[in-house]
Short mmCIF file of C-alpha atoms in Angstrom, two decimals:
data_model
loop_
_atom_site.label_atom_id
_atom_site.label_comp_id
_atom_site.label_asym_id
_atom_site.label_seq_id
_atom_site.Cartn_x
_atom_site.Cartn_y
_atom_site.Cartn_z
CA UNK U 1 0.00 0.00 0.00
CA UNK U 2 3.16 2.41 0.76
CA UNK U 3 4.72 1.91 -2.50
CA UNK U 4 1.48 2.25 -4.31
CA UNK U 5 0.63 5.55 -2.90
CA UNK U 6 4.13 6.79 -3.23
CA UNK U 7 4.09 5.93 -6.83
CA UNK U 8 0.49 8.36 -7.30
CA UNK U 9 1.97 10.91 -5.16
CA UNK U 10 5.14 10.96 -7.50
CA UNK U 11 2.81 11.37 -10.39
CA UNK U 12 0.27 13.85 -9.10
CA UNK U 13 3.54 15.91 -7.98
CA UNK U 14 5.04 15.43 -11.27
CA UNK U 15 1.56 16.18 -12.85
CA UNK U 16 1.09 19.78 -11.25
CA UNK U 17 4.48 21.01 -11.76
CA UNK U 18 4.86 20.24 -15.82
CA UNK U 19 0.86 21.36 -15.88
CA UNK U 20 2.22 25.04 -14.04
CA UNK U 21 5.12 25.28 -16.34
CA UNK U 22 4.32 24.12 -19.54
CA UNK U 23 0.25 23.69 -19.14
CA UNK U 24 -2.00 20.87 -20.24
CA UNK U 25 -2.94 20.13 -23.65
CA UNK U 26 1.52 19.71 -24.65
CA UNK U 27 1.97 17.16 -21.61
CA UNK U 28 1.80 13.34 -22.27
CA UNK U 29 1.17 10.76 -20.09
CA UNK U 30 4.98 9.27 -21.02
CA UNK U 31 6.79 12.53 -19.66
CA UNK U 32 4.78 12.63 -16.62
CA UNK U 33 5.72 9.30 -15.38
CA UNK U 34 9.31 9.71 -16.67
CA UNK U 35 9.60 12.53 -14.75
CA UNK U 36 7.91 10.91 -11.92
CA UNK U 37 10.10 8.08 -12.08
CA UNK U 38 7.45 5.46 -12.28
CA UNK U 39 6.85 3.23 -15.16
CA UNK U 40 4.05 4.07 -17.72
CA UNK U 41 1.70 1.23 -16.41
CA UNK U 42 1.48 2.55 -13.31
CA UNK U 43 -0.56 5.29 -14.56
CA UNK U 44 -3.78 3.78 -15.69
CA UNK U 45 -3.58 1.74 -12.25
CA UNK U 46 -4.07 5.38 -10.84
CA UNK U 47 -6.13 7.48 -13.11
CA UNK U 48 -8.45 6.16 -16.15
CA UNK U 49 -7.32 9.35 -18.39
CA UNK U 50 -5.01 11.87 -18.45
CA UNK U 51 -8.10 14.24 -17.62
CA UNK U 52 -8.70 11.97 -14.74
CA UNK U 53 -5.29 13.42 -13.94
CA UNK U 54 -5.35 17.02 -14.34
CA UNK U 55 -8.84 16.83 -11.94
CA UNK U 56 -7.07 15.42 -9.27
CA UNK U 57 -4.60 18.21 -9.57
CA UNK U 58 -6.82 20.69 -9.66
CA UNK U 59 -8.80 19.64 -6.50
CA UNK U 60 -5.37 18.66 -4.41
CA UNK U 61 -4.37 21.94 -5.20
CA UNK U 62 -7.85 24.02 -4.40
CA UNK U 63 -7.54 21.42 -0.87
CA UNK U 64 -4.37 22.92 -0.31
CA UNK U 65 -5.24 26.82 -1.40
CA UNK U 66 -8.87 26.77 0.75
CA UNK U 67 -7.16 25.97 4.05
CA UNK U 68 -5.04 29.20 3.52
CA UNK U 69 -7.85 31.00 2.44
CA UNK U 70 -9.99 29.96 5.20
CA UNK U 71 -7.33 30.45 7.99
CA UNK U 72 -6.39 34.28 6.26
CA UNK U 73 -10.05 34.97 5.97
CA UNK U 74 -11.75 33.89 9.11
CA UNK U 75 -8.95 34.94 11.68
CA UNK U 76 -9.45 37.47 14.24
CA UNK U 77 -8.00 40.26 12.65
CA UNK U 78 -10.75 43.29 10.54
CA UNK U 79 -12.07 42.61 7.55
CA UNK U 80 -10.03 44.21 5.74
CA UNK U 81 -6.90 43.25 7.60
CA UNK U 82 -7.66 39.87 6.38
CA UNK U 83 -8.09 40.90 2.42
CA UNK U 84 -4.99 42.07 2.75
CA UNK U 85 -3.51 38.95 4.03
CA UNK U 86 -4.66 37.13 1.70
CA UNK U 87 -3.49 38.99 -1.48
CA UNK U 88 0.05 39.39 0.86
CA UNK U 89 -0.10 35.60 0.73
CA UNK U 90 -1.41 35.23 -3.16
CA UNK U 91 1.86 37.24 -3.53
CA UNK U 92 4.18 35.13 -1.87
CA UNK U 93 3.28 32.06 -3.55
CA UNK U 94 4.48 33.38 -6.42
CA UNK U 95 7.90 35.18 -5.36
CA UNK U 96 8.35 31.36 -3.76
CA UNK U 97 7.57 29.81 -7.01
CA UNK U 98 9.84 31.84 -8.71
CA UNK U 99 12.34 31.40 -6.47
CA UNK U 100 12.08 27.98 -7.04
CA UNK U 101 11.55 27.31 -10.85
CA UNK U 102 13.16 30.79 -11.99
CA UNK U 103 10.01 31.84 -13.29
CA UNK U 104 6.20 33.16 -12.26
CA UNK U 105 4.05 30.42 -12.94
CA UNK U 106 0.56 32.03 -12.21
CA UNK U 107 -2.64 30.58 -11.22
CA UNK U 108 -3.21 26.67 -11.85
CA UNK U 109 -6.65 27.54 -11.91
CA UNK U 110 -6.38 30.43 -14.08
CA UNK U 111 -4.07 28.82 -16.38
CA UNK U 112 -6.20 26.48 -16.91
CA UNK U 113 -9.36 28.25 -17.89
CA UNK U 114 -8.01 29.93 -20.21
CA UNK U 115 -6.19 26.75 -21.80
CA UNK U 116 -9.21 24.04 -21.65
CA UNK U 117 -12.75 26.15 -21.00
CA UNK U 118 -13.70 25.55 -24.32
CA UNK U 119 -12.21 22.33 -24.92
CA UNK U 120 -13.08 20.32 -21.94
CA UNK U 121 -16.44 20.77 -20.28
CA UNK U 122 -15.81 18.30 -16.82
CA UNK U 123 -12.27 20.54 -16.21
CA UNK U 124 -14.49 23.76 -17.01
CA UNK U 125 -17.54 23.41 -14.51
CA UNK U 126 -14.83 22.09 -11.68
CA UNK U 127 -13.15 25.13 -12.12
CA UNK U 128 -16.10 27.30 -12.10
CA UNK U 129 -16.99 25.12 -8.60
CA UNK U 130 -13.53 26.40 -7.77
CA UNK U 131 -13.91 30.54 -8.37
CA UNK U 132 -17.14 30.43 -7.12
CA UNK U 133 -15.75 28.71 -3.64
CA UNK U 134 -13.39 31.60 -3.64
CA UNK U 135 -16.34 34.71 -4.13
CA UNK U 136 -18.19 33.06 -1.47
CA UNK U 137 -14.75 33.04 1.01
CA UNK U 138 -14.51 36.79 0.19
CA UNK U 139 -18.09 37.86 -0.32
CA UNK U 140 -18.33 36.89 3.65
CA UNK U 141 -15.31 39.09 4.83
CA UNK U 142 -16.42 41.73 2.75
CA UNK U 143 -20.27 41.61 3.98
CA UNK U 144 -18.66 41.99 6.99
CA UNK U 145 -16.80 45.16 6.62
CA UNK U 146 -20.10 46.73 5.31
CA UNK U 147 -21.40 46.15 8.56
CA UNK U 148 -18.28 47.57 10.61
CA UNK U 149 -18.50 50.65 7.94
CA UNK U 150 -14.82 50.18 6.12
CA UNK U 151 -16.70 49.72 3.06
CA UNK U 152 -19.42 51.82 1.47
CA UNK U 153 -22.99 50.50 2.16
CA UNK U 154 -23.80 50.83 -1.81
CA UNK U 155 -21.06 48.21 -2.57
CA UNK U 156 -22.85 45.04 -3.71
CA UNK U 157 -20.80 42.91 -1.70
CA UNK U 158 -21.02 39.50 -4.09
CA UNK U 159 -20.38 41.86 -7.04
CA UNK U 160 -17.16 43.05 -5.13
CA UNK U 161 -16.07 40.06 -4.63
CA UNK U 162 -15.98 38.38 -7.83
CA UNK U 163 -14.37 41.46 -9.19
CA UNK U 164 -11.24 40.96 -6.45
CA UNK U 165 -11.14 37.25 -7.67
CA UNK U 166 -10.95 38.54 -11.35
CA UNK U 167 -8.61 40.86 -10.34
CA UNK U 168 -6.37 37.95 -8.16
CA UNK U 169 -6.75 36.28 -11.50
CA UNK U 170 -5.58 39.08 -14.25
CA UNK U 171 -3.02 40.12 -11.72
CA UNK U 172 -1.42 36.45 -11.41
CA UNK U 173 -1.66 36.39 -15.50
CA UNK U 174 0.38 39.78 -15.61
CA UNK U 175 2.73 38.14 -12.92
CA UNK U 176 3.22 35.38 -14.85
CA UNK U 177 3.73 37.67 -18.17
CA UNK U 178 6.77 39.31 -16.91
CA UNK U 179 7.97 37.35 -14.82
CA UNK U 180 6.85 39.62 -11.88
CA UNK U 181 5.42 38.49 -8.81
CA UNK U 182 5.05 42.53 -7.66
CA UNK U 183 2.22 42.65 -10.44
CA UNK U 184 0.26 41.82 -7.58
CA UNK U 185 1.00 44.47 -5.15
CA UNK U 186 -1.39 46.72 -6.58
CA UNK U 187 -4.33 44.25 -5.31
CA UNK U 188 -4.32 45.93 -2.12
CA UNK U 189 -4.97 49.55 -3.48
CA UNK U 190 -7.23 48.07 -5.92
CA UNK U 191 -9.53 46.65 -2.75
CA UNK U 192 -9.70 49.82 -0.95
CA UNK U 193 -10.99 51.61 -3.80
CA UNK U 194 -13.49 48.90 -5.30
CA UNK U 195 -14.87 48.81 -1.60
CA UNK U 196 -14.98 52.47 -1.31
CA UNK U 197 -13.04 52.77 2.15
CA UNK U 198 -13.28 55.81 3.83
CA UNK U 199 -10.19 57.65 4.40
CA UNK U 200 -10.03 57.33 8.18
CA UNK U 201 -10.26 53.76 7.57
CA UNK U 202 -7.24 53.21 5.26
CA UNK U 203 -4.80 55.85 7.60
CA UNK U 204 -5.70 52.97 10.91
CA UNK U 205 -5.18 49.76 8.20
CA UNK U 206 -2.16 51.86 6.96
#
């Protein structure tokens, strides 16, 4: 049982880092397991497809990414404290994954909408599952700093938050573009002024 799992956890690690770097639709299910170290068969003992695959990477990865975004979100600290630690966060996965590869590698998730939307439904909807997971993380917080009053009461609060996932999204897609995590930093300004702080409230967040 040990071996077995080792040998999936080689290729699902294997899997996500060629999908990050080079995307989907050029990988084959040869290189993965050669750079998994595995032999061939020991794919299809794992996954039926190499879609099969790329789903398990998607939803190890959003496993991984909601626990952050559910420990930054709910913690103690204002509303808009937390925003901020989460695109702070957002941020430093990607100055770690440069650090690491040499390069930006964006989001998996947005990577991979704009590779495979149109050309395979099954990845589409769980990646529509996925964003909408992440509007309803942030439409709470920011619900909540409507009723605290450090955002405007005529911000539609789901609105606002699909527009700061769009905006995590385009941001990690300029990131990725030049090769510059600090695309990102503007999130934070970005936020204040799609949520219409007041200007007492931004001098105490600072």
């Amino acid at each position: 049982m040990g071996r077995t799992s080792d040998a999936r956890n080689k290729i699902l690690e294997a899997a996500a880092t060629l999908i990050e770097q080079r995307g989907y639709s050029a990988l084959g299910v040869a290189e993965i397991c050669s750079t998994a170290g595995v032999p061939k068969g020991s794919f299809y003992y794992f996954f039926e497809s190499k879609q099969a695959l790329a789903l398990t990477v998607i939803d190890e990865h959003w496993s991984a990414q909601r626990r952050q975004w559910v420990e930054l979100l709910s913690s103690d600290r204002d509303p808009l404290r937390r925003l901020r630690d989460l695109f702070e966060a957002t941020e430093e996965v990607q100055r770690a994954g440069q650090q690491k590869a040499g390069l930006v590698t964006g989001c998996l998730f947005g990577n991979l909408a704009l590779e495979l939307s149109t050309q395979a439904e099954e990845i589409r909807s769980r990646l529509q599952e996925i964003f909408d997971a992440q509007i309803d993380l942030i439409e709470q917080v920011v619900v909540e700093a409507k009723e605290r009053g450090q955002a405007a009461a005529a911000v539609d609060a789901r609105d606002a938050a699909r527009s700061l996932v769009a905006q995590i999204e385009g941001r990690a897609l300029l990131a990725k573009l030049l090769n510059d995590p600090a695309q990102l930093e503007a999130l934070w300004r970005n936020c204040l002024d799609l949520l219409q702080v007041p200007a007492q409230e931004r001098a105490a967040i600072g």
